[in-house]
Short mmCIF file of C-alpha atoms and ligand atoms in Angstrom, two decimals:
data_model
loop_
_atom_site.label_atom_id
_atom_site.label_comp_id
_atom_site.label_asym_id
_atom_site.label_seq_id
_atom_site.Cartn_x
_atom_site.Cartn_y
_atom_site.Cartn_z
CA MET A 1 53.25 94.34 97.74
CA SER A 2 56.73 93.18 96.73
CA LYS A 3 58.43 90.30 98.47
CA SER A 4 60.95 92.65 100.07
CA SER A 5 58.31 95.10 101.34
CA GLU A 6 56.45 92.19 102.93
CA LEU A 7 59.54 90.85 104.65
CA ILE A 8 60.60 94.32 105.81
CA GLU A 9 57.14 95.02 107.20
CA LEU A 10 57.10 91.69 109.09
CA SER A 11 60.65 92.27 110.38
CA GLU A 12 59.75 95.73 111.65
CA ARG A 13 56.63 94.40 113.36
CA ARG A 14 58.19 91.33 114.97
CA SER A 15 61.78 92.34 115.78
CA ALA A 16 63.22 94.84 118.22
CA HIS A 17 64.14 98.10 116.52
CA ASN A 18 67.73 98.18 117.72
CA TYR A 19 68.96 98.66 114.14
CA HIS A 20 67.87 100.92 111.28
CA PRO A 21 68.67 98.74 108.24
CA LEU A 22 68.61 99.98 104.67
CA PRO A 23 65.41 98.75 103.01
CA VAL A 24 66.95 95.82 101.12
CA VAL A 25 66.41 92.10 101.76
CA ILE A 26 69.41 89.96 100.82
CA HIS A 27 68.90 86.44 99.59
CA GLU A 28 72.35 85.25 98.49
CA ALA A 29 75.92 86.35 97.91
CA THR A 30 79.28 85.37 96.45
CA GLY A 31 82.55 87.25 96.63
CA ALA A 32 81.73 90.94 96.89
CA TRP A 33 78.27 90.71 95.32
CA LEU A 34 74.89 90.35 97.00
CA THR A 35 71.53 89.52 95.44
CA ASP A 36 68.22 90.57 97.00
CA VAL A 37 64.92 88.67 97.05
CA GLU A 38 63.82 90.39 93.82
CA GLY A 39 67.02 89.35 92.03
CA LYS A 40 68.65 92.79 92.06
CA ARG A 41 72.45 92.75 92.56
CA TYR A 42 74.49 94.98 94.85
CA LEU A 43 78.19 95.45 95.48
CA ASP A 44 78.89 94.91 99.18
CA CYS A 45 80.94 97.87 100.44
CA LEU A 46 80.44 97.10 104.13
CA ALA A 47 81.49 93.44 104.33
CA GLY A 48 79.58 92.82 107.56
CA TYR A 49 81.57 95.55 109.34
CA SER A 50 84.75 93.76 108.17
CA SER A 51 83.53 90.28 109.11
CA LEU A 52 83.63 89.32 105.43
CA ASN A 53 87.20 90.36 104.59
CA PHE A 54 87.66 87.14 102.56
CA GLY A 55 84.40 87.53 100.67
CA HIS A 56 81.00 85.86 100.76
CA GLY A 57 81.19 82.12 100.29
CA ASN A 58 84.97 81.99 100.24
CA PRO A 59 85.59 78.47 98.86
CA LYS A 60 88.40 77.57 101.29
CA ILE A 61 86.45 78.75 104.32
CA LEU A 62 83.24 77.03 103.18
CA GLN A 63 85.09 73.79 102.50
CA ALA A 64 86.58 73.81 105.99
CA ALA A 65 83.15 74.53 107.49
CA ARG A 66 81.43 71.80 105.45
CA ASP A 67 84.03 69.17 106.31
CA GLN A 68 83.72 70.04 109.96
CA LEU A 69 79.90 70.17 109.93
CA ASP A 70 79.77 66.58 108.75
CA ARG A 71 82.13 65.37 111.44
CA LEU A 72 81.87 67.27 114.74
CA THR A 73 80.35 70.63 115.64
CA LEU A 74 80.33 70.99 119.41
CA THR A 75 81.97 69.39 122.41
CA SER A 76 82.05 72.22 124.96
CA ARG A 77 85.39 72.84 126.62
CA ALA A 78 84.75 69.91 128.98
CA PHE A 79 86.77 67.85 126.46
CA PHE A 80 89.50 68.55 123.94
CA HIS A 81 88.67 68.21 120.26
CA ASP A 82 90.96 67.76 117.30
CA GLN A 83 90.65 71.33 115.87
CA PHE A 84 91.41 73.18 119.09
CA ALA A 85 95.19 72.82 119.28
CA ASP A 86 95.78 73.88 115.68
CA PHE A 87 93.52 76.91 116.01
CA CYS A 88 95.21 78.16 119.18
CA ALA A 89 98.72 77.43 117.93
CA GLY A 90 97.94 78.98 114.53
CA LEU A 91 96.51 82.17 115.99
CA GLY A 92 99.31 82.29 118.54
CA ASP A 93 101.83 82.15 115.68
CA LEU A 94 99.94 84.76 113.64
CA THR A 95 99.95 87.18 116.60
CA GLY A 96 103.39 86.13 117.87
CA LYS A 97 101.88 85.28 121.26
CA ASP A 98 102.23 82.21 123.50
CA MET A 99 98.55 81.63 124.20
CA VAL A 100 95.06 82.13 122.86
CA LEU A 101 91.68 82.23 124.62
CA PRO A 102 88.82 81.68 122.15
CA MET A 103 85.39 83.25 122.64
CA ASN A 104 82.55 83.99 120.18
CA THR A 105 81.73 87.67 119.76
CA GLY A 106 83.96 90.71 119.79
CA ALA A 107 82.35 92.07 122.94
CA GLU A 108 83.07 88.79 124.74
CA ALA A 109 86.71 88.98 123.71
CA VAL A 110 86.90 92.56 125.03
CA GLU A 111 85.29 91.41 128.30
CA THR A 112 87.86 88.61 128.43
CA ALA A 113 90.71 91.10 127.98
CA ILE A 114 89.28 93.28 130.78
CA LYS A 115 89.00 90.31 133.15
CA VAL A 116 92.50 89.08 132.33
CA ALA A 117 93.99 92.57 132.77
CA ARG A 118 92.33 93.00 136.16
CA LYS A 119 93.46 89.59 137.40
CA TRP A 120 96.96 90.25 136.09
CA GLY A 121 96.89 93.61 137.90
CA TYR A 122 96.03 92.01 141.26
CA GLU A 123 98.19 88.89 140.98
CA VAL A 124 101.24 90.10 139.06
CA LYS A 125 101.40 93.88 139.36
CA GLY A 126 100.17 93.95 142.96
CA VAL A 127 97.30 96.43 142.65
CA PRO A 128 95.16 96.37 145.83
CA ASP A 129 92.09 94.18 145.36
CA GLY A 130 89.13 95.90 143.73
CA GLN A 131 91.13 99.02 142.74
CA ALA A 132 92.21 98.24 139.16
CA THR A 133 91.66 100.93 136.55
CA ILE A 134 91.75 100.65 132.77
CA ILE A 135 92.34 103.62 130.46
CA VAL A 136 90.13 103.83 127.36
CA ALA A 137 89.65 106.45 124.63
CA GLU A 138 86.85 108.85 123.79
CA ASP A 139 84.62 107.74 120.91
CA ASN A 140 85.62 104.13 121.45
CA PHE A 141 83.58 101.21 120.25
CA HIS A 142 84.28 97.91 122.02
CA GLY A 143 80.85 96.25 121.94
CA ARG A 144 77.49 96.28 123.69
CA THR A 145 77.75 94.56 127.07
CA THR A 146 76.74 96.47 130.20
CA THR A 147 80.37 96.92 131.30
CA ILE A 148 81.55 98.07 127.86
CA VAL A 149 78.74 100.57 127.20
CA GLY A 150 79.50 102.10 130.59
CA PHE A 151 82.76 103.51 129.19
CA SER A 152 81.33 104.51 125.82
CA THR A 153 81.09 108.25 125.14
CA ASP A 154 78.31 107.74 122.58
CA PRO A 155 75.00 108.67 124.28
CA ALA A 156 73.06 106.27 122.02
CA ALA A 157 75.22 103.35 123.13
CA ARG A 158 75.38 104.34 126.82
CA ASP A 159 72.37 106.30 128.04
CA GLY A 160 69.70 104.42 129.94
CA PHE A 161 71.80 101.31 130.60
CA GLY A 162 73.36 102.22 133.95
CA PRO A 163 74.44 101.69 136.64
CA TYR A 164 77.83 101.51 134.98
CA ALA A 165 80.81 99.43 136.07
CA PRO A 166 83.53 101.53 137.71
CA GLY A 167 87.24 101.22 136.97
CA PHE A 168 87.57 102.97 133.61
CA ARG A 169 89.19 106.32 132.79
CA ILE A 170 88.34 107.93 129.50
CA VAL A 171 91.00 110.03 127.74
CA LYS A 172 91.18 111.84 124.41
CA TYR A 173 91.95 109.50 121.48
CA GLY A 174 95.22 110.23 119.71
CA SER A 175 96.93 111.94 122.65
CA ALA A 176 99.72 109.94 124.28
CA ASP A 177 100.10 112.71 126.90
CA ALA A 178 96.50 112.18 127.99
CA VAL A 179 97.28 108.50 128.60
CA ARG A 180 100.46 109.38 130.50
CA GLU A 181 98.56 111.78 132.75
CA ALA A 182 95.77 109.30 133.46
CA ILE A 183 98.09 106.46 134.53
CA ASP A 184 98.68 105.83 138.23
CA ASP A 185 99.57 102.84 140.43
CA THR A 186 96.11 101.33 139.99
CA THR A 187 96.31 101.25 136.18
CA VAL A 188 96.41 97.73 134.78
CA ALA A 189 95.76 98.38 131.09
CA VAL A 190 95.28 100.81 128.24
CA LEU A 191 92.54 99.53 125.93
CA ILE A 192 92.33 101.19 122.53
CA GLU A 193 91.42 100.56 118.91
CA PRO A 194 94.55 101.21 116.78
CA ILE A 195 92.11 102.75 114.27
CA GLN A 196 88.66 103.70 115.58
CA GLY A 197 86.21 101.99 113.22
CA GLU A 198 82.73 102.88 114.43
CA ALA A 199 83.83 106.44 115.22
CA GLY A 200 84.35 106.89 111.46
CA VAL A 201 87.67 105.14 110.66
CA LEU A 202 89.73 107.57 112.72
CA VAL A 203 93.48 107.04 112.26
CA PRO A 204 95.49 108.37 115.23
CA PRO A 205 98.50 110.67 114.66
CA ASP A 206 101.74 108.96 113.52
CA GLY A 207 103.70 107.71 116.47
CA TYR A 208 100.69 107.45 118.82
CA LEU A 209 100.66 103.65 119.04
CA GLY A 210 104.41 103.55 119.56
CA GLN A 211 104.13 106.11 122.36
CA ILE A 212 101.32 104.12 124.02
CA ARG A 213 103.58 101.06 123.82
CA GLU A 214 106.42 102.93 125.54
CA ILE A 215 104.21 104.44 128.23
CA CYS A 216 102.70 101.03 129.00
CA THR A 217 106.11 99.36 129.24
CA GLU A 218 107.52 102.13 131.47
CA ASN A 219 104.56 101.94 133.83
CA ASN A 220 104.06 98.15 133.90
CA VAL A 221 100.66 98.49 132.27
CA LEU A 222 99.20 96.14 129.63
CA PHE A 223 98.60 97.53 126.15
CA ILE A 224 95.40 95.94 124.84
CA ALA A 225 94.74 96.50 121.13
CA ASP A 226 91.14 95.95 120.11
CA GLU A 227 91.73 94.79 116.53
CA VAL A 228 88.26 93.26 116.16
CA GLN A 229 87.53 95.46 113.14
CA SER A 230 91.00 96.72 112.14
CA GLY A 231 92.75 93.35 112.25
CA LEU A 232 93.07 90.39 109.88
CA GLY A 233 94.05 92.11 106.66
CA ARG A 234 91.66 95.05 106.42
CA THR A 235 94.30 97.79 106.68
CA GLY A 236 96.83 96.16 104.36
CA GLU A 237 98.73 94.48 107.19
CA THR A 238 97.70 91.55 109.36
CA PHE A 239 97.11 93.97 112.25
CA ALA A 240 96.70 97.76 112.23
CA CYS A 241 99.42 97.92 114.91
CA ASP A 242 101.86 96.51 112.32
CA HIS A 243 101.83 99.85 110.46
CA GLU A 244 103.79 101.33 113.36
CA GLY A 245 105.74 98.16 114.13
CA VAL A 246 104.00 98.05 117.50
CA VAL A 247 103.27 94.86 119.42
CA PRO A 248 100.56 95.13 122.10
CA ASP A 249 100.45 92.84 125.14
CA MET A 250 97.03 91.56 124.19
CA TYR A 251 95.33 91.37 120.80
CA VAL A 252 91.53 91.30 120.82
CA LEU A 253 90.22 89.73 117.63
CA GLY A 254 86.82 88.88 116.20
CA LYS A 255 84.70 89.69 113.15
CA ALA A 256 86.77 88.34 110.18
CA LEU A 257 88.17 85.56 112.39
CA GLY A 258 84.86 83.76 111.82
CA GLY A 259 85.26 83.97 108.04
CA GLY A 260 81.74 85.37 107.67
CA VAL A 261 80.38 81.96 108.68
CA VAL A 262 80.25 81.75 112.47
CA PRO A 263 81.08 84.10 115.34
CA VAL A 264 84.69 83.51 116.39
CA SER A 265 86.66 85.83 118.65
CA ALA A 266 89.79 85.48 120.71
CA VAL A 267 92.32 87.13 122.94
CA ALA A 268 95.99 86.41 122.29
CA ALA A 269 98.75 87.17 124.81
CA ASP A 270 101.88 85.73 126.35
CA ALA A 271 101.84 83.20 129.17
CA GLY A 272 102.75 85.83 131.77
CA VAL A 273 99.42 87.50 131.03
CA LEU A 274 96.89 84.86 129.91
CA GLY A 275 98.47 82.39 132.33
CA VAL A 276 96.73 84.17 135.24
CA LEU A 277 93.48 82.37 134.41
CA LYS A 278 92.93 79.06 136.18
CA PRO A 279 90.19 76.45 135.59
CA GLY A 280 86.73 77.75 136.43
CA GLN A 281 87.66 81.45 136.33
CA HIS A 282 86.45 82.23 132.80
CA GLY A 283 84.80 80.41 129.92
CA SER A 284 82.13 80.09 127.29
CA THR A 285 80.01 77.09 126.24
CA PHE A 286 80.57 77.81 122.55
CA GLY A 287 84.00 79.45 122.68
CA GLY A 288 86.56 77.44 120.75
CA ASN A 289 84.03 74.93 119.39
CA PRO A 290 85.10 72.58 116.59
CA LEU A 291 83.25 74.43 113.81
CA ALA A 292 84.60 77.80 114.98
CA CYS A 293 88.14 76.43 115.19
CA ALA A 294 87.95 74.78 111.73
CA VAL A 295 86.77 78.07 110.20
CA GLY A 296 89.34 80.02 112.20
CA ILE A 297 92.14 77.74 110.96
CA ALA A 298 91.02 78.38 107.36
CA VAL A 299 91.09 82.14 108.00
CA ILE A 300 94.57 81.96 109.54
CA ASP A 301 95.74 79.93 106.51
CA LEU A 302 94.40 82.59 104.13
CA LEU A 303 96.31 85.27 106.04
CA SER A 304 99.53 83.28 106.26
CA THR A 305 100.53 83.96 102.64
CA GLY A 306 100.21 87.75 102.93
CA GLU A 307 98.16 87.78 99.71
CA TYR A 308 95.07 89.36 101.27
CA GLN A 309 97.11 91.94 103.13
CA ALA A 310 98.87 92.92 99.87
CA ARG A 311 95.58 93.09 98.00
CA ALA A 312 94.03 95.32 100.68
CA ARG A 313 97.08 97.56 100.45
CA GLU A 314 96.97 97.86 96.63
CA LEU A 315 93.20 98.23 96.29
CA GLY A 316 93.24 100.56 99.28
CA ALA A 317 95.72 102.90 97.60
CA LEU A 318 93.41 103.07 94.59
CA LEU A 319 90.30 103.59 96.74
CA HIS A 320 91.89 106.39 98.73
CA GLU A 321 93.22 108.10 95.61
CA ARG A 322 89.78 108.01 93.97
CA LEU A 323 88.01 109.20 97.12
CA ARG A 324 90.49 112.00 97.77
CA ALA A 325 89.78 113.31 94.28
CA LEU A 326 86.21 113.96 95.50
CA ILE A 327 87.36 116.36 98.23
CA GLY A 328 85.79 119.71 97.42
CA HIS A 329 83.18 117.95 95.26
CA GLY A 330 80.82 116.90 98.02
CA VAL A 331 83.44 115.17 100.16
CA VAL A 332 85.04 117.01 103.07
CA THR A 333 87.61 114.51 104.32
CA VAL A 334 88.81 110.98 103.66
CA ARG A 335 90.52 108.91 106.35
CA GLY A 336 91.64 105.34 106.73
CA ARG A 337 94.21 102.75 105.90
CA GLY A 338 94.22 99.93 103.37
CA LEU A 339 90.84 98.90 102.04
CA TRP A 340 89.07 100.89 104.72
CA ALA A 341 87.94 104.49 104.35
CA GLY A 342 85.83 106.89 106.38
CA VAL A 343 84.38 109.57 104.11
CA ASP A 344 82.86 112.74 105.54
CA ILE A 345 80.19 114.02 103.17
CA ASP A 346 79.50 117.77 103.07
CA PRO A 347 76.61 117.95 105.58
CA SER A 348 74.93 120.73 103.57
CA LEU A 349 74.47 118.23 100.72
CA ALA A 350 73.02 115.21 102.48
CA THR A 351 73.17 113.03 105.57
CA GLY A 352 75.18 109.83 105.48
CA ARG A 353 71.92 107.94 105.48
CA GLU A 354 70.63 109.78 102.39
CA ILE A 355 73.88 109.02 100.55
CA CYS A 356 73.62 105.34 101.51
CA GLU A 357 70.00 105.16 100.29
CA ALA A 358 70.94 106.79 96.99
CA LEU A 359 73.87 104.39 96.58
CA MET A 360 71.58 101.46 97.35
CA ARG A 361 69.31 102.47 94.45
CA ARG A 362 72.41 102.37 92.23
CA GLY A 363 73.45 98.93 93.47
CA VAL A 364 76.06 99.80 96.10
CA LEU A 365 75.49 98.76 99.71
CA ILE A 366 77.33 100.83 102.27
CA LYS A 367 76.51 102.12 105.73
CA ASP A 368 76.79 105.48 107.43
CA THR A 369 78.55 105.63 110.80
CA HIS A 370 77.78 108.96 112.44
CA GLY A 371 76.06 111.99 110.92
CA SER A 372 77.50 112.55 107.47
CA THR A 373 80.23 109.90 107.56
CA ILE A 374 80.09 106.80 105.39
CA ARG A 375 82.51 103.89 105.56
CA PHE A 376 83.94 101.95 102.62
CA ALA A 377 85.07 98.46 103.65
CA PRO A 378 84.36 96.05 100.78
CA PRO A 379 85.47 92.41 100.96
CA ILE A 380 89.18 92.24 100.06
CA VAL A 381 88.28 89.94 97.14
CA VAL A 382 86.48 92.83 95.37
CA SER A 383 87.80 93.41 91.84
CA GLN A 384 89.57 96.65 91.01
CA GLU A 385 86.95 97.34 88.35
CA ASP A 386 84.01 96.89 90.76
CA LEU A 387 85.69 99.06 93.36
CA GLY A 388 86.17 101.84 90.80
CA TRP A 389 82.55 101.44 89.74
CA ALA A 390 81.41 101.92 93.37
CA VAL A 391 83.35 105.20 93.57
CA ASP A 392 81.78 106.24 90.23
CA GLN A 393 78.37 105.70 91.80
CA LEU A 394 79.32 107.88 94.78
CA THR A 395 80.59 110.55 92.40
CA ASP A 396 77.27 110.56 90.54
CA VAL A 397 75.24 110.59 93.75
CA LEU A 398 77.21 113.60 95.03
CA THR A 399 76.66 115.41 91.73
CA GLU A 400 72.93 114.73 92.00
CA PHE A 401 72.73 116.06 95.54
CA ALA A 402 74.83 119.10 94.60
CA GLY A 403 72.39 119.80 91.75
CA ARG A 404 69.53 119.73 94.22
CA ALA A 405 71.29 121.87 96.84
CA VAL A 406 72.39 124.62 94.45
CA PRO A 407 69.87 125.04 91.62
CA ALA A 408 71.62 126.28 88.45
C1 LIG B 501 82.42 95.17 116.23
C2 LIG B 501 83.42 95.52 117.28
C3 LIG B 501 83.36 94.96 118.57
C4 LIG B 501 82.22 94.09 119.02
O1 LIG B 501 82.09 92.92 118.30
P1 LIG B 501 80.71 92.08 118.39
O2 LIG B 501 81.04 90.81 117.68
O3 LIG B 501 79.66 92.89 117.70
O4 LIG B 501 80.42 91.90 119.83
C5 LIG B 501 84.38 95.26 119.45
N1 LIG B 501 85.37 96.08 119.10
C6 LIG B 501 85.47 96.65 117.88
C7 LIG B 501 86.62 97.53 117.55
C8 LIG B 501 84.48 96.39 116.93
O5 LIG B 501 84.53 96.99 115.73
#
C-alpha cells in the first residue's frame, strides 16, 4: 500500500466525512506548486478557495509570522497588544472605513455583520425590537453556522440542521427589483456576495451592485458585501465591488486575509455602524490575536502596492481568453473576473468531479463546485507559463472525454 493510500484510508476511517477530497495527500508547497507524499508535483488551481492568493509560503507573510511567533502569539482582547492598532488602522485604510472588528473565520465575520446590522437597526434606524429583517440572495454561500445555513438555498448545506433562525428574506441574485420589492420598514441590511463564489463564480449583471447601493441608501438599509472569497486581489481589484465603483456599508473579509497561514477575518465599517457595539456585546478569544494581526498587516502591505491586483487582472485576461476558446469544445460557459473563473463543462461529457480527477492525474489540482462546474482560482503568484499549461491539461482532458463519449 502506498503512503498516500494508507493516509487516505486512515483519514476516511477516523474523520467525519463532511468533505469529499480528491485522493491526493499534500506534503509541502511553495508559490503555486504542491508536492504530495510520494513526491509528485501539482499546480494548485484552487488556492485554498482563495485563501492563498499570495501563494504558498509567501516570504513576506512567513517572515512576519515567524517574527511574531518568537515574540508574542496570544493575549486575548483583555489587553491591547502592539500589532492590533496597525492591523485595524491598515485594514480600515484599505477598505476606506473608520473601524475594524477582527474575528477568525469567514462565517464568524458574517455572523458579526448580522449582529451589528440588527443592533444598528434597533438603535439607529428604530426598528421595533426583535423585528429586524435582512435580505439575502438565492444560491448564497456565507458559511456554515446554524444561523447562516438557515438562509442557504442549497439543500446539502441546509437540510437537517433546523430549526432555522428567522429574520431573513431570500431574493433572486442579480435582480435589483427583487431587493426593492423585499425591503420594508423592518429591513436593516442587504447581505450579498458581489460575485457568488461557491455558486460557481456567478457575476451579477452590470449595474446590479450600483443599484443595490442606491436602494440601500434610499431606504436607510445597510449594504453588506461578503467579500470573503472575492476580496483581496482575486478579481483584479482590491474588492469585487471596486469593479462597479461601489462602496458597501460593511465589508466582510476572510480567507486571504490570513495569508494562508492562520484564520483571520474581519468586518470593516464606519463608526456610525460598528460603533453600536459596546464592551461585552460581541467578541472572540482568538479574534485579533497578535499572530493574526502580524500576518494580516503583511497581507495589507502586499495589497497596498496594487501589484497583486494588476497581476490578477493581467493573468485573468489570459485565463479567460484561453478558457473561452474551449467553448463548444467541451466547455459550455465561462464566467468570472480577474484570476477567477467558473467553467461549466458539457454535462454529457463528464461531471465536474471526473474532470477534476483527470486533471489531478495530469498534475493540476482544482475543485468542482456544483454538478459540472469547475473553478479556476490559482494563487496570484502563478506564472503565465504554468497557467497556460493548466489550461492545456484541461484541453487534453476534454478531448479525451469527448473521444470516449462519441466513438469515431
Ligand atoms: C468561504 C466563505 C465564507 C466562510 O468562510 P469560513 O472561513 O469557511 O467560515 C463566507 N462567505 C464567503 C463568500 C465564502 O466564500
